[in-house]
Coordinates of C-alpha atoms and ligand atoms in Angstrom, one line a residue:
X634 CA 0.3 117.0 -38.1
X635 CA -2.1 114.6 -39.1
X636 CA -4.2 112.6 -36.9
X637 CA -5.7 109.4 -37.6
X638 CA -8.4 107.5 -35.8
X639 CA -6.7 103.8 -34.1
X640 CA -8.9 101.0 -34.8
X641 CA -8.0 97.1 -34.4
X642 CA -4.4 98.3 -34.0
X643 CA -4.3 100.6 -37.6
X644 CA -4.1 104.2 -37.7
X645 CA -6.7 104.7 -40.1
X646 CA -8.9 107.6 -41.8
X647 CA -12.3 108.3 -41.3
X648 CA -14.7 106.4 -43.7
X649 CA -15.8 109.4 -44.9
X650 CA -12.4 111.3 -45.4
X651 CA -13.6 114.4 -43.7
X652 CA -11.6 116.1 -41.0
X653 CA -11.3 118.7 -39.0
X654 CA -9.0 121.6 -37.4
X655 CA -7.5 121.9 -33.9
X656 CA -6.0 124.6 -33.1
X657 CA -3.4 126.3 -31.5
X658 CA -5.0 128.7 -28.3
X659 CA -2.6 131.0 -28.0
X660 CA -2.4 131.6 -31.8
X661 CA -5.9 130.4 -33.3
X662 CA -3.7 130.9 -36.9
X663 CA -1.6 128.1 -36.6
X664 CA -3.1 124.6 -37.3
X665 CA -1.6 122.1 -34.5
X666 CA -3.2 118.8 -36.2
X667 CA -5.9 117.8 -38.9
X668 CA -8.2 115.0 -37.3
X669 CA -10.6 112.5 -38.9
X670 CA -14.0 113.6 -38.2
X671 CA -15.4 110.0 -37.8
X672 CA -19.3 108.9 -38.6
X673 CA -21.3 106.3 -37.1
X674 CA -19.5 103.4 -39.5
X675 CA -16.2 104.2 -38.0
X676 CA -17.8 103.7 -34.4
X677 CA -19.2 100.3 -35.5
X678 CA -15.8 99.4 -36.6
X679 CA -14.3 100.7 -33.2
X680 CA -16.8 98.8 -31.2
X681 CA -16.4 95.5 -33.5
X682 CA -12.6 95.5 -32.9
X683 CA -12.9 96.3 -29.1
X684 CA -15.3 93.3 -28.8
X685 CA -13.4 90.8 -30.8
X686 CA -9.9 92.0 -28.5
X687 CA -12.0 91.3 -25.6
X688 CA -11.7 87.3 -24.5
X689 CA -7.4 87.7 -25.1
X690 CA -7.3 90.7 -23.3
X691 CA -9.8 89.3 -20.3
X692 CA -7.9 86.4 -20.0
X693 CA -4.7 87.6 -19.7
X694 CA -3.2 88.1 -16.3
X695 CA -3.9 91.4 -14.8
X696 CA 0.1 91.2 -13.9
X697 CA 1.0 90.7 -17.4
X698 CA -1.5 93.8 -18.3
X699 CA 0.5 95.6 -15.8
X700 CA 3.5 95.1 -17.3
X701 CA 2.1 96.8 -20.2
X702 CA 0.8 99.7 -18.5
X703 CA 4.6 99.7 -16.5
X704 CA 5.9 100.3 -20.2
X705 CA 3.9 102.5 -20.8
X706 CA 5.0 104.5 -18.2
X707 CA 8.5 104.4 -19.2
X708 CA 8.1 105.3 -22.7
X709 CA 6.0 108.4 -21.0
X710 CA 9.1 109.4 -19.1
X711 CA 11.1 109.7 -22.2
X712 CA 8.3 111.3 -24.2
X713 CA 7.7 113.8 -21.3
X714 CA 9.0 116.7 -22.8
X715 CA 7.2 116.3 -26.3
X716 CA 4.0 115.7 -24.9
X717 CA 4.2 118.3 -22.4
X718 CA 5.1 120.8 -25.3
X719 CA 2.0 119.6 -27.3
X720 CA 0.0 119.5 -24.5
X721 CA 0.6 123.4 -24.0
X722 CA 0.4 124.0 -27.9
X723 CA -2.9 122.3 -28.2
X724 CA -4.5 123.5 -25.2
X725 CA -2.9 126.4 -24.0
X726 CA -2.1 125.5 -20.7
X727 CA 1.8 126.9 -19.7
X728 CA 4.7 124.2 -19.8
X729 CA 5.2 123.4 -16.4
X730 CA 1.4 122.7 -16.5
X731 CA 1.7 120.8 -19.5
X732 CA 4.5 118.6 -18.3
X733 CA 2.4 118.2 -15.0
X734 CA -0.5 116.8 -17.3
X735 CA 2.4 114.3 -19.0
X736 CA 3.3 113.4 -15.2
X737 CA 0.2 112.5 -13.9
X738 CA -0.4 109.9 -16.5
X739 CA 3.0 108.7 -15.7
X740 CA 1.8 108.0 -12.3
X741 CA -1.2 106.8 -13.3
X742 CA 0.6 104.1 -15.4
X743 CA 3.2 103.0 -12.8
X744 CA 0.1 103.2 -10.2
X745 CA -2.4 100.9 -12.2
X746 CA 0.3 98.7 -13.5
X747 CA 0.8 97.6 -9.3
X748 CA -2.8 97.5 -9.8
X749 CA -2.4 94.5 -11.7
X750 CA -0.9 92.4 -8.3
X751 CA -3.9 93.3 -6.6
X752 CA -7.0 93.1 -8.1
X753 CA -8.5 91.7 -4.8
X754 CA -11.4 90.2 -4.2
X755 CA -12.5 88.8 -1.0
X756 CA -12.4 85.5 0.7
X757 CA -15.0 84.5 3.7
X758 CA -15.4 81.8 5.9
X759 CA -19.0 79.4 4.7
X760 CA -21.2 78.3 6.8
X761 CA -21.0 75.0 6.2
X762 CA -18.0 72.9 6.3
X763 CA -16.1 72.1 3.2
X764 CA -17.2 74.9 0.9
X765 CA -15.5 78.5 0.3
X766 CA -17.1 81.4 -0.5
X767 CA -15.2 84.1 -2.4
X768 CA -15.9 87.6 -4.3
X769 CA -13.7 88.3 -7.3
X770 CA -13.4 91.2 -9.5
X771 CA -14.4 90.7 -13.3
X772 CA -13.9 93.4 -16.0
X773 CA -17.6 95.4 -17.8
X774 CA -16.4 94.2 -20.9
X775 CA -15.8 97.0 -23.9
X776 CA -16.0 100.4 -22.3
X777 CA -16.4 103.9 -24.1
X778 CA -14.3 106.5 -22.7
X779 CA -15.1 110.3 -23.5
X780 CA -12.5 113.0 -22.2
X781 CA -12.3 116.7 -22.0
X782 CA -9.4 119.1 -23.5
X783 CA -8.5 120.5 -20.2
X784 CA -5.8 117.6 -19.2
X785 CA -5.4 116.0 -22.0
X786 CA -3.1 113.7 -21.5
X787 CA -4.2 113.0 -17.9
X788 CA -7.6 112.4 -17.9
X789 CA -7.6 109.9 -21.0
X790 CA -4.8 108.3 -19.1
X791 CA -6.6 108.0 -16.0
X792 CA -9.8 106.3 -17.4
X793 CA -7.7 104.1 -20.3
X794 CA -5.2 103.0 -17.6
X795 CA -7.7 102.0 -14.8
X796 CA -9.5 100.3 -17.5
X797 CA -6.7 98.2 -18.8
X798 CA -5.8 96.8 -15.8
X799 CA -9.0 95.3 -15.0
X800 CA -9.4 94.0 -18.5
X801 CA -11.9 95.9 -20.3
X802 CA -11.1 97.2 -23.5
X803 CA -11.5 100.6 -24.9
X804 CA -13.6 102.9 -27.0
X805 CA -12.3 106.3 -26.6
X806 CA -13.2 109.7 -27.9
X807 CA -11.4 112.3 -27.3
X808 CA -12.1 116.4 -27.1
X809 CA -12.1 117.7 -30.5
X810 CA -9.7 120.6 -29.4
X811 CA -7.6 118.3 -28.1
X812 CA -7.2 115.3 -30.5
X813 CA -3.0 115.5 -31.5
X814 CA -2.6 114.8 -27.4
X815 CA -4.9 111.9 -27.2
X816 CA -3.3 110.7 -30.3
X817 CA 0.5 110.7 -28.8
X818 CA -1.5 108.8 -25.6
X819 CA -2.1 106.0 -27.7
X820 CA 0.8 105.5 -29.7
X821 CA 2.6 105.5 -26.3
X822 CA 0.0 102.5 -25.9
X823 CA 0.7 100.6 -28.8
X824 CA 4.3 101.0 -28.8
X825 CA 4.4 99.5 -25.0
X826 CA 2.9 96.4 -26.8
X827 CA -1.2 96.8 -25.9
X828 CA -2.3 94.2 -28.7
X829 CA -4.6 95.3 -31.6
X830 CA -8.6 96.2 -30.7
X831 CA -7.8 96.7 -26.8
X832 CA -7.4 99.9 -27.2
X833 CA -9.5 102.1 -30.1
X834 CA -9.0 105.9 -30.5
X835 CA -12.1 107.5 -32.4
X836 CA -12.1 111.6 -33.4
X837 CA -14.8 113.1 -34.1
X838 CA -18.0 115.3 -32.7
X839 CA -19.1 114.3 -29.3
X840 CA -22.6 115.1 -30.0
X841 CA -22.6 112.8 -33.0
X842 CA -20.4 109.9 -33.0
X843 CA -19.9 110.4 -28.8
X844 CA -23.4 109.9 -28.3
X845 CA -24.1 107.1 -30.8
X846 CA -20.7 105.7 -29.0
X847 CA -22.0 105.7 -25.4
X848 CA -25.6 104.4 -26.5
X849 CA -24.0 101.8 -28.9
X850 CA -25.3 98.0 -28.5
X851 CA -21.7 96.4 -28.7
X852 CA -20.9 98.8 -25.6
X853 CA -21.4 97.7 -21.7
X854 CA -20.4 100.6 -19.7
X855 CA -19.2 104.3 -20.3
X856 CA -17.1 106.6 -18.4
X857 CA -17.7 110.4 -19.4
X858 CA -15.3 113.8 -18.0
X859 CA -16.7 117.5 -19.1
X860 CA -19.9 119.8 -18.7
X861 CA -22.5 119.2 -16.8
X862 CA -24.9 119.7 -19.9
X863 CA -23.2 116.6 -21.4
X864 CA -23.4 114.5 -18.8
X865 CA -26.9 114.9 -17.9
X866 CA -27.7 114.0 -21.1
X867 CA -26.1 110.7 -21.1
X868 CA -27.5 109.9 -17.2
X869 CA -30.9 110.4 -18.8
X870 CA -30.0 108.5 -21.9
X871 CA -28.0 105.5 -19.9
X872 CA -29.9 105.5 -17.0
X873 CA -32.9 104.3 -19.2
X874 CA -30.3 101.7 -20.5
X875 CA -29.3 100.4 -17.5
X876 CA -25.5 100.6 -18.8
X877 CA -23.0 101.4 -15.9
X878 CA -21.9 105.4 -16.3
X879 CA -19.8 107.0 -14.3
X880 CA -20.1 111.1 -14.6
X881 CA -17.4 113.4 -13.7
X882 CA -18.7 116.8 -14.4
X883 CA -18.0 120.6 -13.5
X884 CA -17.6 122.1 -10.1
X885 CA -18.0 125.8 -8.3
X886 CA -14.8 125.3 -6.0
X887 CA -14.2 128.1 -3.2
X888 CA -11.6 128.3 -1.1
X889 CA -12.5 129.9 2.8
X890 CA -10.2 132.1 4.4
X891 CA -10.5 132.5 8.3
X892 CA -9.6 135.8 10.4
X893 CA -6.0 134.0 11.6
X894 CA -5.1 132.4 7.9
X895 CA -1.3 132.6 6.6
X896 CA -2.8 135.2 4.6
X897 CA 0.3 135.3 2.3
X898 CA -0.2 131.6 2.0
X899 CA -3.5 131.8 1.1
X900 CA -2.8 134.5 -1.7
X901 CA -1.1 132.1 -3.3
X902 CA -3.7 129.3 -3.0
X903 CA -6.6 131.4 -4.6
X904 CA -4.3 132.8 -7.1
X905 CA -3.0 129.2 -8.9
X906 CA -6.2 128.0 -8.0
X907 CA -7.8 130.7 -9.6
X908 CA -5.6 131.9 -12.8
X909 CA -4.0 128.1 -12.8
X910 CA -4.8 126.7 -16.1
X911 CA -6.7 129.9 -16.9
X912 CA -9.1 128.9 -14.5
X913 CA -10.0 125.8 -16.8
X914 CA -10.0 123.5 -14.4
X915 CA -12.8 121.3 -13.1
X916 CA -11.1 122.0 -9.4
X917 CA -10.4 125.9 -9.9
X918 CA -10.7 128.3 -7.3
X919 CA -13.3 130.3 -8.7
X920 CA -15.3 131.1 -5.1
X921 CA -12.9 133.0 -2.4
X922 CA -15.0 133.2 1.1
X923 CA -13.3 135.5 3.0
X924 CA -13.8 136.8 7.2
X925 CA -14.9 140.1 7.4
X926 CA -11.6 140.9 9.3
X927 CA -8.9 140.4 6.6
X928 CA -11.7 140.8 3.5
X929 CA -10.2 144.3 3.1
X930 CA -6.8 143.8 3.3
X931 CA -7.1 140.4 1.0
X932 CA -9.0 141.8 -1.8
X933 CA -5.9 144.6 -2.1
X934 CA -3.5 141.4 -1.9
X935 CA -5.1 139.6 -4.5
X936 CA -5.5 142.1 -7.2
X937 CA -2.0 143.4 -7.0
X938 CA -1.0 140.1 -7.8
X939 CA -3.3 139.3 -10.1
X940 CA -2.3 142.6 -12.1
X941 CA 1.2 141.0 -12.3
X942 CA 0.6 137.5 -13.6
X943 CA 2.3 137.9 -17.4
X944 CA 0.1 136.4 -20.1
X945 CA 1.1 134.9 -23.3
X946 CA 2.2 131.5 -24.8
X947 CA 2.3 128.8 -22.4
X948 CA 5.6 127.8 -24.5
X949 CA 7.4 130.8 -23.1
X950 CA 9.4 131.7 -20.1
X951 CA 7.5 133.7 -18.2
X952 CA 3.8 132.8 -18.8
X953 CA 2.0 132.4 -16.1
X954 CA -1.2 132.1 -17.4
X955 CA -2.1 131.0 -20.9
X956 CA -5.1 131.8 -23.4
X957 CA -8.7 129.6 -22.6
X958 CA -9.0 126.9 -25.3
X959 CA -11.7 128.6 -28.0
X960 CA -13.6 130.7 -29.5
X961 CA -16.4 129.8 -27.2
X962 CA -15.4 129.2 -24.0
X963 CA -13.4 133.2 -24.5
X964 CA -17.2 134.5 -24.9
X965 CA -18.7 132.0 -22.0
X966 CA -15.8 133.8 -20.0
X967 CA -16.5 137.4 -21.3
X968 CA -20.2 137.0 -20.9
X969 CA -20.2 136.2 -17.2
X970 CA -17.6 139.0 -16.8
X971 CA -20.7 141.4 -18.3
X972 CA -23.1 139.1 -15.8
X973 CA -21.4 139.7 -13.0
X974 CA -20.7 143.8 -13.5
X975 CA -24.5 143.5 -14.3
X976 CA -25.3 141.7 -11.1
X977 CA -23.4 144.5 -9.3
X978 CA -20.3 143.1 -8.1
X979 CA -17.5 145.1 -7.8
X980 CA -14.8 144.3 -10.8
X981 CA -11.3 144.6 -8.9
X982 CA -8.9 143.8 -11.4
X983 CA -9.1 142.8 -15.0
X984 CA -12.8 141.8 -16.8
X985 CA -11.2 142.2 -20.6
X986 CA -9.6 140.6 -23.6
X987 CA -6.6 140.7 -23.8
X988 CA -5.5 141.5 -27.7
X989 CA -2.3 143.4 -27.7
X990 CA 1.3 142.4 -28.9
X991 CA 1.8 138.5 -28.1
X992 CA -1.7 138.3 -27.4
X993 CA -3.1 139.4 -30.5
X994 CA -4.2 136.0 -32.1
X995 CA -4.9 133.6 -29.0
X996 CA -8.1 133.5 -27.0
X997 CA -6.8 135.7 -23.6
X998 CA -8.3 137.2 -21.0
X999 CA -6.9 139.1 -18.3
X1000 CA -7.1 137.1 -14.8
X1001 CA -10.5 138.8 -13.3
X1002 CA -11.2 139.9 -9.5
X1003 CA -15.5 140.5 -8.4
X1004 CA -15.5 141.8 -4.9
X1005 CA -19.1 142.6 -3.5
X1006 CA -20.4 139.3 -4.4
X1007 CA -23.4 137.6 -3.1
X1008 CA -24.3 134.1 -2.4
X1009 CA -27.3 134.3 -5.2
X1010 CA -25.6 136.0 -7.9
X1011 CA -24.8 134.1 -11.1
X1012 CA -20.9 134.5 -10.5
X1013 CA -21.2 133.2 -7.7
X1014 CA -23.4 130.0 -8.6
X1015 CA -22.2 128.7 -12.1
X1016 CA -19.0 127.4 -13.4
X1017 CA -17.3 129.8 -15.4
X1018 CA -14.4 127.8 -16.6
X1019 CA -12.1 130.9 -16.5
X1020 CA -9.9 133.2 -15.0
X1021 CA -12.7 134.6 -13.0
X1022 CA -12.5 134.7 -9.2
X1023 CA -15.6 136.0 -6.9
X1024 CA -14.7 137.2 -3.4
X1025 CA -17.6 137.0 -1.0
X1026 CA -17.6 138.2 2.3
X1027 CA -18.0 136.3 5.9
X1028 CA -18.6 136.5 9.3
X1029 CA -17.6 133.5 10.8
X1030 CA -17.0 129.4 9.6
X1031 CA -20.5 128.1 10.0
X1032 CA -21.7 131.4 7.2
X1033 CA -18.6 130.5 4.9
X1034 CA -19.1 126.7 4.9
X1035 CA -23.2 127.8 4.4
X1036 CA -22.2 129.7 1.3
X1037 CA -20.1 126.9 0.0
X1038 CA -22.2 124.4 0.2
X1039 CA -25.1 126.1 -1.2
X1040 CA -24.5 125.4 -4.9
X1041 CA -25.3 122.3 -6.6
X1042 CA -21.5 121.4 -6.9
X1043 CA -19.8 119.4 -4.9
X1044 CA -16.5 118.8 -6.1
X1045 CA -13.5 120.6 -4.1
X1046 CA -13.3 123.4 -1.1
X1047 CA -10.1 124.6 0.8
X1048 CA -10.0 126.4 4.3
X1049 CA -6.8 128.3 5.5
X1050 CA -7.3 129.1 9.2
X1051 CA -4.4 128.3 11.5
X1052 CA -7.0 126.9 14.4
X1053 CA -7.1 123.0 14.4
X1054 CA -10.5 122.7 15.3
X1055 CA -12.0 125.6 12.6
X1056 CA -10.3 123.3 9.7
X1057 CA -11.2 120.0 11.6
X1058 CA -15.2 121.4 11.7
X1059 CA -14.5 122.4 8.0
X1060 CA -12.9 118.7 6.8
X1061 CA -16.3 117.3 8.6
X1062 CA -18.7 120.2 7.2
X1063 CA -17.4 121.1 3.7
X1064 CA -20.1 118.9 1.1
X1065 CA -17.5 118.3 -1.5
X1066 CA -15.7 115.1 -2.9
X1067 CA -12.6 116.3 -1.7
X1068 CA -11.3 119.0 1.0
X1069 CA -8.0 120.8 1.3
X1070 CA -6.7 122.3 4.5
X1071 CA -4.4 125.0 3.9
X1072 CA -3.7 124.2 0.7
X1073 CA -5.4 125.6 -2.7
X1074 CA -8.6 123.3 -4.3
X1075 CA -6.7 121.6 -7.0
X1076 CA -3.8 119.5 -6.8
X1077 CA -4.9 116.0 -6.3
X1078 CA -3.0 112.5 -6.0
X1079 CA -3.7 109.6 -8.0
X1080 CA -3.2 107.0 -5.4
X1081 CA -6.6 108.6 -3.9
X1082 CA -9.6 108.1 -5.4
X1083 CA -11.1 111.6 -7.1
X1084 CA -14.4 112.9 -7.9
X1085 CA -17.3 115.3 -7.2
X1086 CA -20.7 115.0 -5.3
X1087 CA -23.9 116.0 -6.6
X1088 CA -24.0 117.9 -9.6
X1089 CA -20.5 117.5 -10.0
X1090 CA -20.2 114.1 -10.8
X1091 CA -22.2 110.6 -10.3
X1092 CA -20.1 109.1 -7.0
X1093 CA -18.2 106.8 -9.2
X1094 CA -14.5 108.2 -9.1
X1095 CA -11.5 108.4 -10.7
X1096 CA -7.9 107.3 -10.0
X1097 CA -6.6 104.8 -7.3
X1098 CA -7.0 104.3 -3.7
X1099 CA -10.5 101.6 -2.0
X1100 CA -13.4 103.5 -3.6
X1101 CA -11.4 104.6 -6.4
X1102 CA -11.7 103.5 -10.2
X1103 CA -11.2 99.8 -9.1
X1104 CA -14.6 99.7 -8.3
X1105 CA -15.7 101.5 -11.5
X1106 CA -14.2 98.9 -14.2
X1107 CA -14.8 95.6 -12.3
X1108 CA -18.2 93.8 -11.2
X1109 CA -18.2 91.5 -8.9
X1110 CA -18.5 88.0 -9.2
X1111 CA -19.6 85.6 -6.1
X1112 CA -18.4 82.5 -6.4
X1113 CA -19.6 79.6 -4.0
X1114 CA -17.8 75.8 -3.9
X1115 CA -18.8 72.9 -2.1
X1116 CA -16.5 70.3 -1.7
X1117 CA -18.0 68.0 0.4
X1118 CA -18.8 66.0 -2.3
X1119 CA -23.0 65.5 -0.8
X1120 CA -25.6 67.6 -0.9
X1121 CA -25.3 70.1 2.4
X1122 CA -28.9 70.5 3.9
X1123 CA -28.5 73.4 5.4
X1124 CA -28.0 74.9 2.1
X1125 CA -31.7 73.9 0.9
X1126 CA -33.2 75.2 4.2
X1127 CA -32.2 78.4 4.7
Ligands
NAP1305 P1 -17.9 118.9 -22.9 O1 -18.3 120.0 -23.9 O2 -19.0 118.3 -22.2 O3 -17.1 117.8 -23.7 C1 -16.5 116.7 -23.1 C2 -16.5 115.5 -24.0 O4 -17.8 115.1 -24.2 C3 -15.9 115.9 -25.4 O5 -15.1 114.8 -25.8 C4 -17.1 116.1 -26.2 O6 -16.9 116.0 -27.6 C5 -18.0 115.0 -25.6 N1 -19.5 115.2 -25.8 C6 -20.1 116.4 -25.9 N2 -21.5 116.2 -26.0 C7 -21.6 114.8 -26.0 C8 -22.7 113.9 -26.1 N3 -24.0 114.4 -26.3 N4 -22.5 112.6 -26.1 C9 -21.3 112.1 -25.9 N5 -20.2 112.9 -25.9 C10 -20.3 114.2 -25.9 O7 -16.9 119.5 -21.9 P2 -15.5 120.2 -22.2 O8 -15.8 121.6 -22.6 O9 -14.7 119.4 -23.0 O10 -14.8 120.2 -20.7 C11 -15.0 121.2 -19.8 C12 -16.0 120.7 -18.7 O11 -15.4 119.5 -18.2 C13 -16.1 121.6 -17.5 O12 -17.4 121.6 -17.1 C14 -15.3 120.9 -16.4 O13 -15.6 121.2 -15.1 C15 -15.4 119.5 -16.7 N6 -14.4 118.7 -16.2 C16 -14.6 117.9 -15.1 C17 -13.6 117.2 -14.5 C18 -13.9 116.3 -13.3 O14 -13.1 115.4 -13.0 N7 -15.0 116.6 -12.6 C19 -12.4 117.2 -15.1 C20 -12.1 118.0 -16.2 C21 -13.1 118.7 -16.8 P3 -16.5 117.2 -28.5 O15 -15.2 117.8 -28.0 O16 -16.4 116.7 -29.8 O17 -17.6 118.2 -28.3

């Protein structure tokens, strides 16, 4: 497959004619797509065609963009299946997961596209006679958009979608591991009829052309998924700019389990949330709290079943856990499993490659249980970004929520208890964006809004729901008329 970049509606090469390789995970032999790797010129280009798309695209009804976006959403439906299947050959992650990725931009589509029939402001009574007062919702203007490879499908529709709607138009660059899905995400897009420049896909390095992207003159805000390195570069390099940025960055999830959980429940939470994705997830499980009265009997639980989960290609029946995404992120992975042994924790289950049979060419590594972990080990502080769970022991809630929220993430936490008041203290207690009771950390619903305190992300989040992206891709406008037809004194002396 060949990728091109999407510039002013063309599908176009870079300036420069070089590309570059993405590969397929679970067999790093086979070539999945060859993508332009863009320079600066192609940026300028992107940015020139996103500015001169900008008055149409403002100026058309939200509704109308919605209908657009509604489209869009069909033509996902009946491209589910493709996607899906690239998403998994691209990325790794297994088919159901990959459709799943496919289906959340779906709702994201049909969600935003409503969108359109509400872009509220607010109206207010004056205090003055004959004059209103109203608050309405304008778009930044041309935004950069830069994703990650771990959904994606759903996180460039998330950003691209919630965008739209409020009529910005789009710079986007996507992972360079995942380029071939981003690709089939935009010619959805133009086929559903988004006119030329609204919506500009550019490959390429993020540390080149993503960076001259986000600090490029023509640009007026930026919304950036991925590592925390990343994104703490562009707060310090934005911040100085004064250019809106919203950060959604990594997270150090845990998931506590009380004395009276549905322990069987529970396995099953830590386990997806764990091994789900390979642990690549921003929301993964990789932190299990657990009471001193069921740590025991847990830590057996878990690494039986961990033992079983069959991995392979995410393409056949039977995976449950795919390969991690590269070269690098296999030796991130493989390094903290050496940190941790180092560290002393207790390796359970797993803690290797995986290179035989099926497994020979892909980047796997066997789902990975620490027990004997402490609160101020690195394992137990720093996002992995693998299929590496720590299992730390407890006394009671207020130790367990203590040990949660002492790490500088803040992005998801889970409690299984069966007492109404333990997971009502926890809901209140837990310092994350987002808190599931009885349910694993990941999992979440675009009609809420999503994203991570502290470390984990800037407080501007994604998707829908009052707080949501709304109020990341509009400013607000405050418009004052008097029709009294005279000047009002009471204006002039306050
Ligand atoms: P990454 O290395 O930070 O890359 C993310 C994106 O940023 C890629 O498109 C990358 O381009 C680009 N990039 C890198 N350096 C840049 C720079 N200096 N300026 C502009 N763009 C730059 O992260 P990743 O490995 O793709 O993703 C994994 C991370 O994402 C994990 O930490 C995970 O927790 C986080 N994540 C967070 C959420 C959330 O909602 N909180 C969701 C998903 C993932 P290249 O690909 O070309 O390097």
């Amino acid at each position: 497959m060949h990728i091109r970049n999407f510039i002013g509606g063309k599908w176009i090469n870079a300036k420069g004619k070089r590309t570059f390789d993405s590969l397929n995970p679970a067999d790093n032999r086979r070539i999945v797509a060859k993508a332009p790797l863009s320079g600066r010129e192609d940026i300028d280009l992107a940015v020139a065609a996103a500015r001169e798309a900008l008055a149409g695209w403002r100026r058309k009804p939200a509704p109308r963009r919605g209908e657009i976006l509604f489209r869009a959403g069909e033509l996902l439906i009946r491209e589910k299946q493709r996607v899906g299947e690239l998403v998994t050959t691209e990325m790794g992650k297994v088919l159901a997961e990959g459709l799943g990725d496919v289906q959340e931009a779906i709702d994201m589509a049909f969600y935003m596209a409503g969108e359109g029939r509400r872009m509220q402001g607010e109206t207010v009574p004056s205090e003055l006679p004959d004059k209103d007062c109203k608050s309405l919702r304008e778009p930044l203007g041309v935004v950069a958009l830069i994703t990650p490879w771990n959904f994606p499908t759903a996180i460039p529709a998330w950003k691209i979608f919630a965008a739209l709607i409020c009529g910005n138009t789009v710079v986007f660059k996507p992972s360079s591991d995942t380029p071939a899905c981003a690709a089939a995400l935009v010619q959805i897009l133009e086929e559903a009829g988004v006119p030329p420049g609204v919506v500009n896909m550019v490959c390429g390095s993020g540390a080149d052309v993503g960076e001259y992207l986000v600090t490029h003159a023509g640009v007026d805000a930026v919304s950036f998924t991925g590592s925390c390195a990343a994104g703490e570069r562009l707060e310090g390099l934005l911040g100085r700019m004064h250019r809106p940025l919203a950060t959604e960055m990594g997270g150090k999830n845990a998931i506590i389990i009380m004395a009276d959980a549905d322990l069987s429940l529970a396995l099953e939470g830590v386990l997806w949330g764990a091994f789900g994705t390979s642990g690549q997830r921003c929301t993964a499980a990789s932190r299990v709290v657990v009471h001193e009265k069921v740590h025991e009997g847990f830590i057996d639980m878990l690494a039986g079943a961990a033992k079983h989960l069959r991995l392979g290609d995410g393409l056949l029946e039977g995976t449950d856990v795919g390969p991690l995404i590269n070269e690098q992120q296999y030796m991130k992975v493989l390094d903290y499993i050496r940190i941790g042994s180092g560290e002393g924790a207790q390796l359970i289950t797993g803690g290797m490659a995986v290179t035989a049979g099926a497994c020979a060419h892909g980047f796997f590594i066997a789902p990975t249980v620490f027990a004997q972990v402490t609160p101020n080990m690195r394992i137990a502080r720093e996002e992995i970004f693998g299929p590496v769970v720590s299992v730390v022991k407890c006394s009671g809630l207020d130790e367990a929520m203590g040990i949660v929220n002492n790490v500088p993430f803040g992005l998801s936490a889970a409690i299984y208890s069966r007492d109404v008041n333990t997971t009502a203290r926890a809901e209140r207690d837990l310092q994350t964006g987002i808190v599931y009771v009885n349910a694993s950390t990941i999992g979440a619903e675009i009609q809420l809004p999503f994203g991570g305190w502290r470390h984990s992300g800037s407080g501007h989040p994604e998707a829908g729901g009052r707080g949501g992206a709304l109020d990341f891709y509009t400013r607000i406008k405050v418009v004052y008329r008097d029709f009294s037809g005279r000047l009002q004194k009471a204006q002039i002396d306050k």
